[in-house]
Amino acid sequence: MAVPYEKIPFAGTVPSPQKENEGMITGSWRTRRPILDAEKCVECQTCWISCPDSCVNLMTEDSPITFNLKYCKGCGVCAEECPVGAITLVPELDFKD
Ligand code: SF4
Ligand code: SF4
């Protein structure tokens, strides 16, 4: 039986799920946090398509991308795939929040 997209867990296989799933929060796994260097970013969206947890958000007023830290598990795929090295993984212990 087909499963409607809205029933698939947030960390599933849909690139842009329409809603979050509180049962699939993966942010607490993270030991490193992705940080964007907006000066380097060329807005190619490779990080957005590459994130296995669909937690790269595109185009806010302040930044070409942002990370949904509730779900980002710090795997570093976005940083590896970024063609211009605009994403750096920084240890969580360096942050106060
Ligand atoms: S580190 Fe990057 S690829 Fe990995 S979950 Fe976080 S935003 Fe997604
Ligand atoms: S992959 Fe790199 S250059 Fe492309 S949008 Fe993401 S941060 Fe910017």
PDB file of N, CA, C and O in Angstrom, residues 26-89:
ATOM      1  N   THR A  26      16.901  14.552  15.229  1.00  0.00           N
ATOM      2  CA  THR A  26      18.254  13.987  15.206  1.00  0.00           C
ATOM      3  C   THR A  26      19.309  15.006  15.639  1.00  0.00           C
ATOM      4  O   THR A  26      20.489  14.691  15.689  1.00  0.00           O
ATOM      5  N   GLY A  27      18.873  16.222  15.961  1.00  0.00           N
ATOM      6  CA  GLY A  27      19.828  17.263  16.335  1.00  0.00           C
ATOM      7  C   GLY A  27      20.612  16.939  17.600  1.00  0.00           C
ATOM      8  O   GLY A  27      21.745  17.408  17.776  1.00  0.00           O
ATOM      9  N   SER A  28      20.034  16.121  18.460  1.00  0.00           N
ATOM     10  CA  SER A  28      20.728  15.807  19.718  1.00  0.00           C
ATOM     11  C   SER A  28      21.918  14.872  19.498  1.00  0.00           C
ATOM     12  O   SER A  28      22.722  14.678  20.397  1.00  0.00           O
ATOM     13  N   TRP A  29      22.041  14.303  18.312  1.00  0.00           N
ATOM     14  CA  TRP A  29      23.185  13.434  18.004  1.00  0.00           C
ATOM     15  C   TRP A  29      24.433  14.264  17.723  1.00  0.00           C
ATOM     16  O   TRP A  29      25.548  13.756  17.761  1.00  0.00           O
ATOM     17  N   ARG A  30      24.250  15.535  17.407  1.00  0.00           N
ATOM     18  CA  ARG A  30      25.309  16.336  16.786  1.00  0.00           C
ATOM     19  C   ARG A  30      26.448  16.657  17.753  1.00  0.00           C
ATOM     20  O   ARG A  30      26.229  17.113  18.866  1.00  0.00           O
ATOM     21  N   THR A  31      27.678  16.430  17.300  1.00  0.00           N
ATOM     22  CA  THR A  31      28.858  16.870  18.043  1.00  0.00           C
ATOM     23  C   THR A  31      29.554  18.012  17.302  1.00  0.00           C
ATOM     24  O   THR A  31      30.421  18.670  17.868  1.00  0.00           O
ATOM     25  N   ARG A  32      29.185  18.215  16.040  1.00  0.00           N
ATOM     26  CA  ARG A  32      29.742  19.315  15.254  1.00  0.00           C
ATOM     27  C   ARG A  32      28.596  20.030  14.557  1.00  0.00           C
ATOM     28  O   ARG A  32      27.636  19.402  14.121  1.00  0.00           O
ATOM     29  N   ARG A  33      28.709  21.346  14.443  1.00  0.00           N
ATOM     30  CA  ARG A  33      27.641  22.162  13.871  1.00  0.00           C
ATOM     31  C   ARG A  33      28.102  22.776  12.544  1.00  0.00           C
ATOM     32  O   ARG A  33      29.186  23.373  12.487  1.00  0.00           O
ATOM     33  N   PRO A  34      27.299  22.668  11.500  1.00  0.00           N
ATOM     34  CA  PRO A  34      27.688  23.304  10.235  1.00  0.00           C
ATOM     35  C   PRO A  34      27.526  24.818  10.317  1.00  0.00           C
ATOM     36  O   PRO A  34      26.504  25.321  10.780  1.00  0.00           O
ATOM     37  N   ILE A  35      28.543  25.508   9.869  1.00  0.00           N
ATOM     38  CA  ILE A  35      28.533  26.974   9.842  1.00  0.00           C
ATOM     39  C   ILE A  35      28.808  27.419   8.408  1.00  0.00           C
ATOM     40  O   ILE A  35      29.745  26.937   7.761  1.00  0.00           O
ATOM     41  N   LEU A  36      27.989  28.345   7.948  1.00  0.00           N
ATOM     42  CA  LEU A  36      28.115  28.830   6.572  1.00  0.00           C
ATOM     43  C   LEU A  36      28.995  30.061   6.504  1.00  0.00           C
ATOM     44  O   LEU A  36      28.854  30.982   7.314  1.00  0.00           O
ATOM     45  N   ASP A  37      29.875  30.098   5.533  1.00  0.00           N
ATOM     46  CA  ASP A  37      30.593  31.318   5.175  1.00  0.00           C
ATOM     47  C   ASP A  37      29.848  31.909   3.972  1.00  0.00           C
ATOM     48  O   ASP A  37      30.042  31.485   2.833  1.00  0.00           O
ATOM     49  N   ALA A  38      28.962  32.856   4.249  1.00  0.00           N
ATOM     50  CA  ALA A  38      28.089  33.400   3.210  1.00  0.00           C
ATOM     51  C   ALA A  38      28.873  34.107   2.104  1.00  0.00           C
ATOM     52  O   ALA A  38      28.403  34.224   0.972  1.00  0.00           O
ATOM     53  N   GLU A  39      30.074  34.569   2.423  1.00  0.00           N
ATOM     54  CA  GLU A  39      30.900  35.238   1.405  1.00  0.00           C
ATOM     55  C   GLU A  39      31.347  34.249   0.325  1.00  0.00           C
ATOM     56  O   GLU A  39      31.498  34.613  -0.841  1.00  0.00           O
ATOM     57  N   LYS A  40      31.558  33.000   0.726  1.00  0.00           N
ATOM     58  CA  LYS A  40      32.002  31.982  -0.240  1.00  0.00           C
ATOM     59  C   LYS A  40      30.838  31.345  -0.996  1.00  0.00           C
ATOM     60  O   LYS A  40      31.001  30.843  -2.099  1.00  0.00           O
ATOM     61  N   CYS A  41      29.672  31.323  -0.397  1.00  0.00           N
ATOM     62  CA  CYS A  41      28.526  30.585  -0.959  1.00  0.00           C
ATOM     63  C   CYS A  41      28.122  31.146  -2.320  1.00  0.00           C
ATOM     64  O   CYS A  41      27.966  32.352  -2.485  1.00  0.00           O
ATOM     65  N   VAL A  42      27.955  30.244  -3.287  1.00  0.00           N
ATOM     66  CA  VAL A  42      27.532  30.647  -4.630  1.00  0.00           C
ATOM     67  C   VAL A  42      26.070  30.253  -4.897  1.00  0.00           C
ATOM     68  O   VAL A  42      25.603  30.300  -6.038  1.00  0.00           O
ATOM     69  N   GLU A  43      25.381  29.840  -3.838  1.00  0.00           N
ATOM     70  CA  GLU A  43      23.944  29.536  -3.888  1.00  0.00           C
ATOM     71  C   GLU A  43      23.611  28.460  -4.912  1.00  0.00           C
ATOM     72  O   GLU A  43      22.604  28.538  -5.618  1.00  0.00           O
ATOM     73  N   CYS A  44      24.447  27.433  -4.983  1.00  0.00           N
ATOM     74  CA  CYS A  44      24.225  26.352  -5.945  1.00  0.00           C
ATOM     75  C   CYS A  44      23.193  25.334  -5.464  1.00  0.00           C
ATOM     76  O   CYS A  44      22.710  24.508  -6.232  1.00  0.00           O
ATOM     77  N   GLN A  45      22.896  25.342  -4.173  1.00  0.00           N
ATOM     78  CA  GLN A  45      21.897  24.468  -3.550  1.00  0.00           C
ATOM     79  C   GLN A  45      22.332  23.005  -3.451  1.00  0.00           C
ATOM     80  O   GLN A  45      21.517  22.132  -3.178  1.00  0.00           O
ATOM     81  N   THR A  46      23.603  22.727  -3.679  1.00  0.00           N
ATOM     82  CA  THR A  46      24.093  21.352  -3.549  1.00  0.00           C
ATOM     83  C   THR A  46      23.924  20.836  -2.119  1.00  0.00           C
ATOM     84  O   THR A  46      23.563  19.675  -1.915  1.00  0.00           O
ATOM     85  N   CYS A  47      24.146  21.692  -1.154  1.00  0.00           N
ATOM     86  CA  CYS A  47      23.980  21.270   0.246  1.00  0.00           C
ATOM     87  C   CYS A  47      22.533  20.908   0.521  1.00  0.00           C
ATOM     88  O   CYS A  47      22.235  19.946   1.231  1.00  0.00           O
ATOM     89  N   TRP A  48      21.628  21.661  -0.039  1.00  0.00           N
ATOM     90  CA  TRP A  48      20.195  21.426   0.180  1.00  0.00           C
ATOM     91  C   TRP A  48      19.788  20.050  -0.344  1.00  0.00           C
ATOM     92  O   TRP A  48      19.102  19.294   0.337  1.00  0.00           O
ATOM     93  N   ILE A  49      20.267  19.722  -1.535  1.00  0.00           N
ATOM     94  CA  ILE A  49      19.877  18.440  -2.126  1.00  0.00           C
ATOM     95  C   ILE A  49      20.633  17.288  -1.475  1.00  0.00           C
ATOM     96  O   ILE A  49      20.201  16.132  -1.537  1.00  0.00           O
ATOM     97  N   SER A  50      21.778  17.568  -0.859  1.00  0.00           N
ATOM     98  CA  SER A  50      22.626  16.502  -0.307  1.00  0.00           C
ATOM     99  C   SER A  50      22.289  16.122   1.126  1.00  0.00           C
ATOM    100  O   SER A  50      22.609  15.017   1.559  1.00  0.00           O
ATOM    101  N   CYS A  51      21.683  16.989   1.872  1.00  0.00           N
ATOM    102  CA  CYS A  51      21.463  16.709   3.294  1.00  0.00           C
ATOM    103  C   CYS A  51      20.514  15.529   3.472  1.00  0.00           C
ATOM    104  O   CYS A  51      19.367  15.577   3.027  1.00  0.00           O
ATOM    105  N   PRO A  52      20.964  14.470   4.140  1.00  0.00           N
ATOM    106  CA  PRO A  52      20.104  13.296   4.300  1.00  0.00           C
ATOM    107  C   PRO A  52      18.936  13.527   5.250  1.00  0.00           C
ATOM    108  O   PRO A  52      18.006  12.720   5.278  1.00  0.00           O
ATOM    109  N   ASP A  53      18.976  14.613   5.988  1.00  0.00           N
ATOM    110  CA  ASP A  53      17.879  14.899   6.918  1.00  0.00           C
ATOM    111  C   ASP A  53      17.062  16.110   6.492  1.00  0.00           C
ATOM    112  O   ASP A  53      16.246  16.605   7.262  1.00  0.00           O
ATOM    113  N   SER A  54      17.284  16.565   5.285  1.00  0.00           N
ATOM    114  CA  SER A  54      16.497  17.676   4.736  1.00  0.00           C
ATOM    115  C   SER A  54      16.459  18.875   5.671  1.00  0.00           C
ATOM    116  O   SER A  54      15.409  19.489   5.874  1.00  0.00           O
ATOM    117  N   CYS A  55      17.608  19.188   6.271  1.00  0.00           N
ATOM    118  CA  CYS A  55      17.581  20.302   7.222  1.00  0.00           C
ATOM    119  C   CYS A  55      18.386  21.498   6.751  1.00  0.00           C
ATOM    120  O   CYS A  55      18.755  22.349   7.567  1.00  0.00           O
ATOM    121  N   VAL A  56      18.644  21.596   5.452  1.00  0.00           N
ATOM    122  CA  VAL A  56      19.181  22.840   4.895  1.00  0.00           C
ATOM    123  C   VAL A  56      17.999  23.625   4.329  1.00  0.00           C
ATOM    124  O   VAL A  56      17.225  23.096   3.529  1.00  0.00           O
ATOM    125  N   ASN A  57      17.846  24.840   4.794  1.00  0.00           N
ATOM    126  CA  ASN A  57      16.775  25.706   4.293  1.00  0.00           C
ATOM    127  C   ASN A  57      17.383  26.743   3.356  1.00  0.00           C
ATOM    128  O   ASN A  57      18.468  27.260   3.613  1.00  0.00           O
ATOM    129  N   LEU A  58      16.681  27.051   2.296  1.00  0.00           N
ATOM    130  CA  LEU A  58      17.200  27.973   1.292  1.00  0.00           C
ATOM    131  C   LEU A  58      16.686  29.391   1.504  1.00  0.00           C
ATOM    132  O   LEU A  58      15.546  29.594   1.914  1.00  0.00           O
ATOM    133  N   MET A  59      17.551  30.346   1.173  1.00  0.00           N
ATOM    134  CA  MET A  59      17.163  31.728   0.947  1.00  0.00           C
ATOM    135  C   MET A  59      16.304  32.370   2.029  1.00  0.00           C
ATOM    136  O   MET A  59      15.105  32.545   1.882  1.00  0.00           O
ATOM    137  N   THR A  60      16.928  32.744   3.111  1.00  0.00           N
ATOM    138  CA  THR A  60      16.231  33.630   4.025  1.00  0.00           C
ATOM    139  C   THR A  60      16.672  35.054   3.683  1.00  0.00           C
ATOM    140  O   THR A  60      17.545  35.247   2.836  1.00  0.00           O
ATOM    141  N   GLU A  61      16.103  36.027   4.345  1.00  0.00           N
ATOM    142  CA  GLU A  61      16.494  37.412   4.076  1.00  0.00           C
ATOM    143  C   GLU A  61      17.943  37.656   4.457  1.00  0.00           C
ATOM    144  O   GLU A  61      18.650  38.437   3.834  1.00  0.00           O
ATOM    145  N   ASP A  62      18.401  36.957   5.493  1.00  0.00           N
ATOM    146  CA  ASP A  62      19.728  37.224   6.034  1.00  0.00           C
ATOM    147  C   ASP A  62      20.823  36.323   5.487  1.00  0.00           C
ATOM    148  O   ASP A  62      21.996  36.623   5.653  1.00  0.00           O
ATOM    149  N   SER A  63      20.463  35.214   4.872  1.00  0.00           N
ATOM    150  CA  SER A  63      21.484  34.238   4.501  1.00  0.00           C
ATOM    151  C   SER A  63      20.998  33.381   3.334  1.00  0.00           C
ATOM    152  O   SER A  63      19.803  33.069   3.245  1.00  0.00           O
ATOM    153  N   PRO A  64      21.925  32.972   2.432  1.00  0.00           N
ATOM    154  CA  PRO A  64      21.512  32.125   1.314  1.00  0.00           C
ATOM    155  C   PRO A  64      21.015  30.756   1.767  1.00  0.00           C
ATOM    156  O   PRO A  64      20.156  30.165   1.113  1.00  0.00           O
ATOM    157  N   ILE A  65      21.560  30.239   2.862  1.00  0.00           N
ATOM    158  CA  ILE A  65      21.035  29.008   3.448  1.00  0.00           C
ATOM    159  C   ILE A  65      21.085  29.118   4.968  1.00  0.00           C
ATOM    160  O   ILE A  65      21.865  29.888   5.521  1.00  0.00           O
ATOM    161  N   THR A  66      20.243  28.319   5.603  1.00  0.00           N
ATOM    162  CA  THR A  66      20.321  28.165   7.061  1.00  0.00           C
ATOM    163  C   THR A  66      20.177  26.675   7.355  1.00  0.00           C
ATOM    164  O   THR A  66      19.750  25.898   6.499  1.00  0.00           O
ATOM    165  N   PHE A  67      20.536  26.293   8.557  1.00  0.00           N
ATOM    166  CA  PHE A  67      20.445  24.897   8.957  1.00  0.00           C
ATOM    167  C   PHE A  67      19.377  24.746  10.037  1.00  0.00           C
ATOM    168  O   PHE A  67      19.354  25.531  10.988  1.00  0.00           O
ATOM    169  N   ASN A  68      18.527  23.760   9.909  1.00  0.00           N
ATOM    170  CA  ASN A  68      17.541  23.452  10.941  1.00  0.00           C
ATOM    171  C   ASN A  68      18.248  22.568  11.975  1.00  0.00           C
ATOM    172  O   ASN A  68      18.388  21.356  11.795  1.00  0.00           O
ATOM    173  N   LEU A  69      18.703  23.202  13.044  1.00  0.00           N
ATOM    174  CA  LEU A  69      19.540  22.490  14.020  1.00  0.00           C
ATOM    175  C   LEU A  69      18.754  21.500  14.861  1.00  0.00           C
ATOM    176  O   LEU A  69      19.322  20.690  15.574  1.00  0.00           O
ATOM    177  N   LYS A  70      17.446  21.547  14.776  1.00  0.00           N
ATOM    178  CA  LYS A  70      16.642  20.549  15.486  1.00  0.00           C
ATOM    179  C   LYS A  70      16.848  19.170  14.860  1.00  0.00           C
ATOM    180  O   LYS A  70      16.738  18.143  15.529  1.00  0.00           O
ATOM    181  N   TYR A  71      17.158  19.156  13.583  1.00  0.00           N
ATOM    182  CA  TYR A  71      17.300  17.888  12.866  1.00  0.00           C
ATOM    183  C   TYR A  71      18.710  17.639  12.351  1.00  0.00           C
ATOM    184  O   TYR A  71      19.055  16.498  12.047  1.00  0.00           O
ATOM    185  N   CYS A  72      19.528  18.686  12.222  1.00  0.00           N
ATOM    186  CA  CYS A  72      20.897  18.494  11.729  1.00  0.00           C
ATOM    187  C   CYS A  72      21.676  17.639  12.719  1.00  0.00           C
ATOM    188  O   CYS A  72      21.807  17.985  13.888  1.00  0.00           O
ATOM    189  N   LYS A  73      22.224  16.515  12.238  1.00  0.00           N
ATOM    190  CA  LYS A  73      22.966  15.619  13.130  1.00  0.00           C
ATOM    191  C   LYS A  73      24.466  15.791  12.973  1.00  0.00           C
ATOM    192  O   LYS A  73      25.234  15.005  13.531  1.00  0.00           O
ATOM    193  N   GLY A  74      24.887  16.785  12.205  1.00  0.00           N
ATOM    194  CA  GLY A  74      26.310  17.095  12.103  1.00  0.00           C
ATOM    195  C   GLY A  74      27.107  16.088  11.316  1.00  0.00           C
ATOM    196  O   GLY A  74      28.312  15.941  11.541  1.00  0.00           O
ATOM    197  N   CYS A  75      26.478  15.431  10.369  1.00  0.00           N
ATOM    198  CA  CYS A  75      27.174  14.374   9.617  1.00  0.00           C
ATOM    199  C   CYS A  75      28.261  14.933   8.705  1.00  0.00           C
ATOM    200  O   CYS A  75      29.211  14.237   8.358  1.00  0.00           O
ATOM    201  N   GLY A  76      28.099  16.174   8.257  1.00  0.00           N
ATOM    202  CA  GLY A  76      29.118  16.802   7.426  1.00  0.00           C
ATOM    203  C   GLY A  76      28.980  16.561   5.935  1.00  0.00           C
ATOM    204  O   GLY A  76      29.817  17.014   5.154  1.00  0.00           O
ATOM    205  N   VAL A  77      27.916  15.890   5.516  1.00  0.00           N
ATOM    206  CA  VAL A  77      27.726  15.650   4.082  1.00  0.00           C
ATOM    207  C   VAL A  77      27.638  16.978   3.326  1.00  0.00           C
ATOM    208  O   VAL A  77      28.235  17.144   2.260  1.00  0.00           O
ATOM    209  N   CYS A  78      26.920  17.931   3.886  1.00  0.00           N
ATOM    210  CA  CYS A  78      26.779  19.235   3.212  1.00  0.00           C
ATOM    211  C   CYS A  78      28.138  19.881   2.990  1.00  0.00           C
ATOM    212  O   CYS A  78      28.414  20.429   1.913  1.00  0.00           O
ATOM    213  N   ALA A  79      28.995  19.814   3.997  1.00  0.00           N
ATOM    214  CA  ALA A  79      30.322  20.429   3.890  1.00  0.00           C
ATOM    215  C   ALA A  79      31.178  19.696   2.853  1.00  0.00           C
ATOM    216  O   ALA A  79      31.916  20.315   2.083  1.00  0.00           O
ATOM    217  N   GLU A  80      31.067  18.381   2.840  1.00  0.00           N
ATOM    218  CA  GLU A  80      31.830  17.589   1.867  1.00  0.00           C
ATOM    219  C   GLU A  80      31.395  17.897   0.443  1.00  0.00           C
ATOM    220  O   GLU A  80      32.212  17.943  -0.482  1.00  0.00           O
ATOM    221  N   GLU A  81      30.098  18.079   0.246  1.00  0.00           N
ATOM    222  CA  GLU A  81      29.559  18.253  -1.102  1.00  0.00           C
ATOM    223  C   GLU A  81      29.628  19.694  -1.602  1.00  0.00           C
ATOM    224  O   GLU A  81      29.551  19.930  -2.807  1.00  0.00           O
ATOM    225  N   CYS A  82      29.762  20.646  -0.701  1.00  0.00           N
ATOM    226  CA  CYS A  82      29.818  22.045  -1.135  1.00  0.00           C
ATOM    227  C   CYS A  82      31.023  22.255  -2.057  1.00  0.00           C
ATOM    228  O   CYS A  82      32.161  22.001  -1.665  1.00  0.00           O
ATOM    229  N   PRO A  83      30.803  22.730  -3.274  1.00  0.00           N
ATOM    230  CA  PRO A  83      31.899  22.828  -4.239  1.00  0.00           C
ATOM    231  C   PRO A  83      32.906  23.932  -3.944  1.00  0.00           C
ATOM    232  O   PRO A  83      33.988  23.951  -4.531  1.00  0.00           O
ATOM    233  N   VAL A  84      32.540  24.860  -3.060  1.00  0.00           N
ATOM    234  CA  VAL A  84      33.437  25.989  -2.803  1.00  0.00           C
ATOM    235  C   VAL A  84      33.906  26.048  -1.346  1.00  0.00           C
ATOM    236  O   VAL A  84      34.494  27.048  -0.917  1.00  0.00           O
ATOM    237  N   GLY A  85      33.625  25.014  -0.579  1.00  0.00           N
ATOM    238  CA  GLY A  85      34.097  24.979   0.811  1.00  0.00           C
ATOM    239  C   GLY A  85      33.481  26.052   1.691  1.00  0.00           C
ATOM    240  O   GLY A  85      34.150  26.608   2.564  1.00  0.00           O
ATOM    241  N   ALA A  86      32.189  26.324   1.465  1.00  0.00           N
ATOM    242  CA  ALA A  86      31.537  27.393   2.228  1.00  0.00           C
ATOM    243  C   ALA A  86      30.977  26.924   3.564  1.00  0.00           C
ATOM    244  O   ALA A  86      30.496  27.741   4.335  1.00  0.00           O
ATOM    245  N   ILE A  87      31.012  25.610   3.831  1.00  0.00           N
ATOM    246  CA  ILE A  87      30.454  25.098   5.087  1.00  0.00           C
ATOM    247  C   ILE A  87      31.574  24.447   5.892  1.00  0.00           C
ATOM    248  O   ILE A  87      32.339  23.630   5.378  1.00  0.00           O
ATOM    249  N   THR A  88      31.659  24.827   7.150  1.00  0.00           N
ATOM    250  CA  THR A  88      32.652  24.261   8.059  1.00  0.00           C
ATOM    251  C   THR A  88      31.933  23.621   9.232  1.00  0.00           C
ATOM    252  O   THR A  88      30.947  24.167   9.731  1.00  0.00           O
ATOM    253  N   LEU A  89      32.407  22.461   9.682  1.00  0.00           N
ATOM    254  CA  LEU A  89      31.838  21.811  10.861  1.00  0.00           C
ATOM    255  C   LEU A  89      32.645  22.252  12.077  1.00  0.00           C
ATOM    256  O   LEU A  89      33.859  22.051  12.125  1.00  0.00           O
TER     257      LEU A  89
END
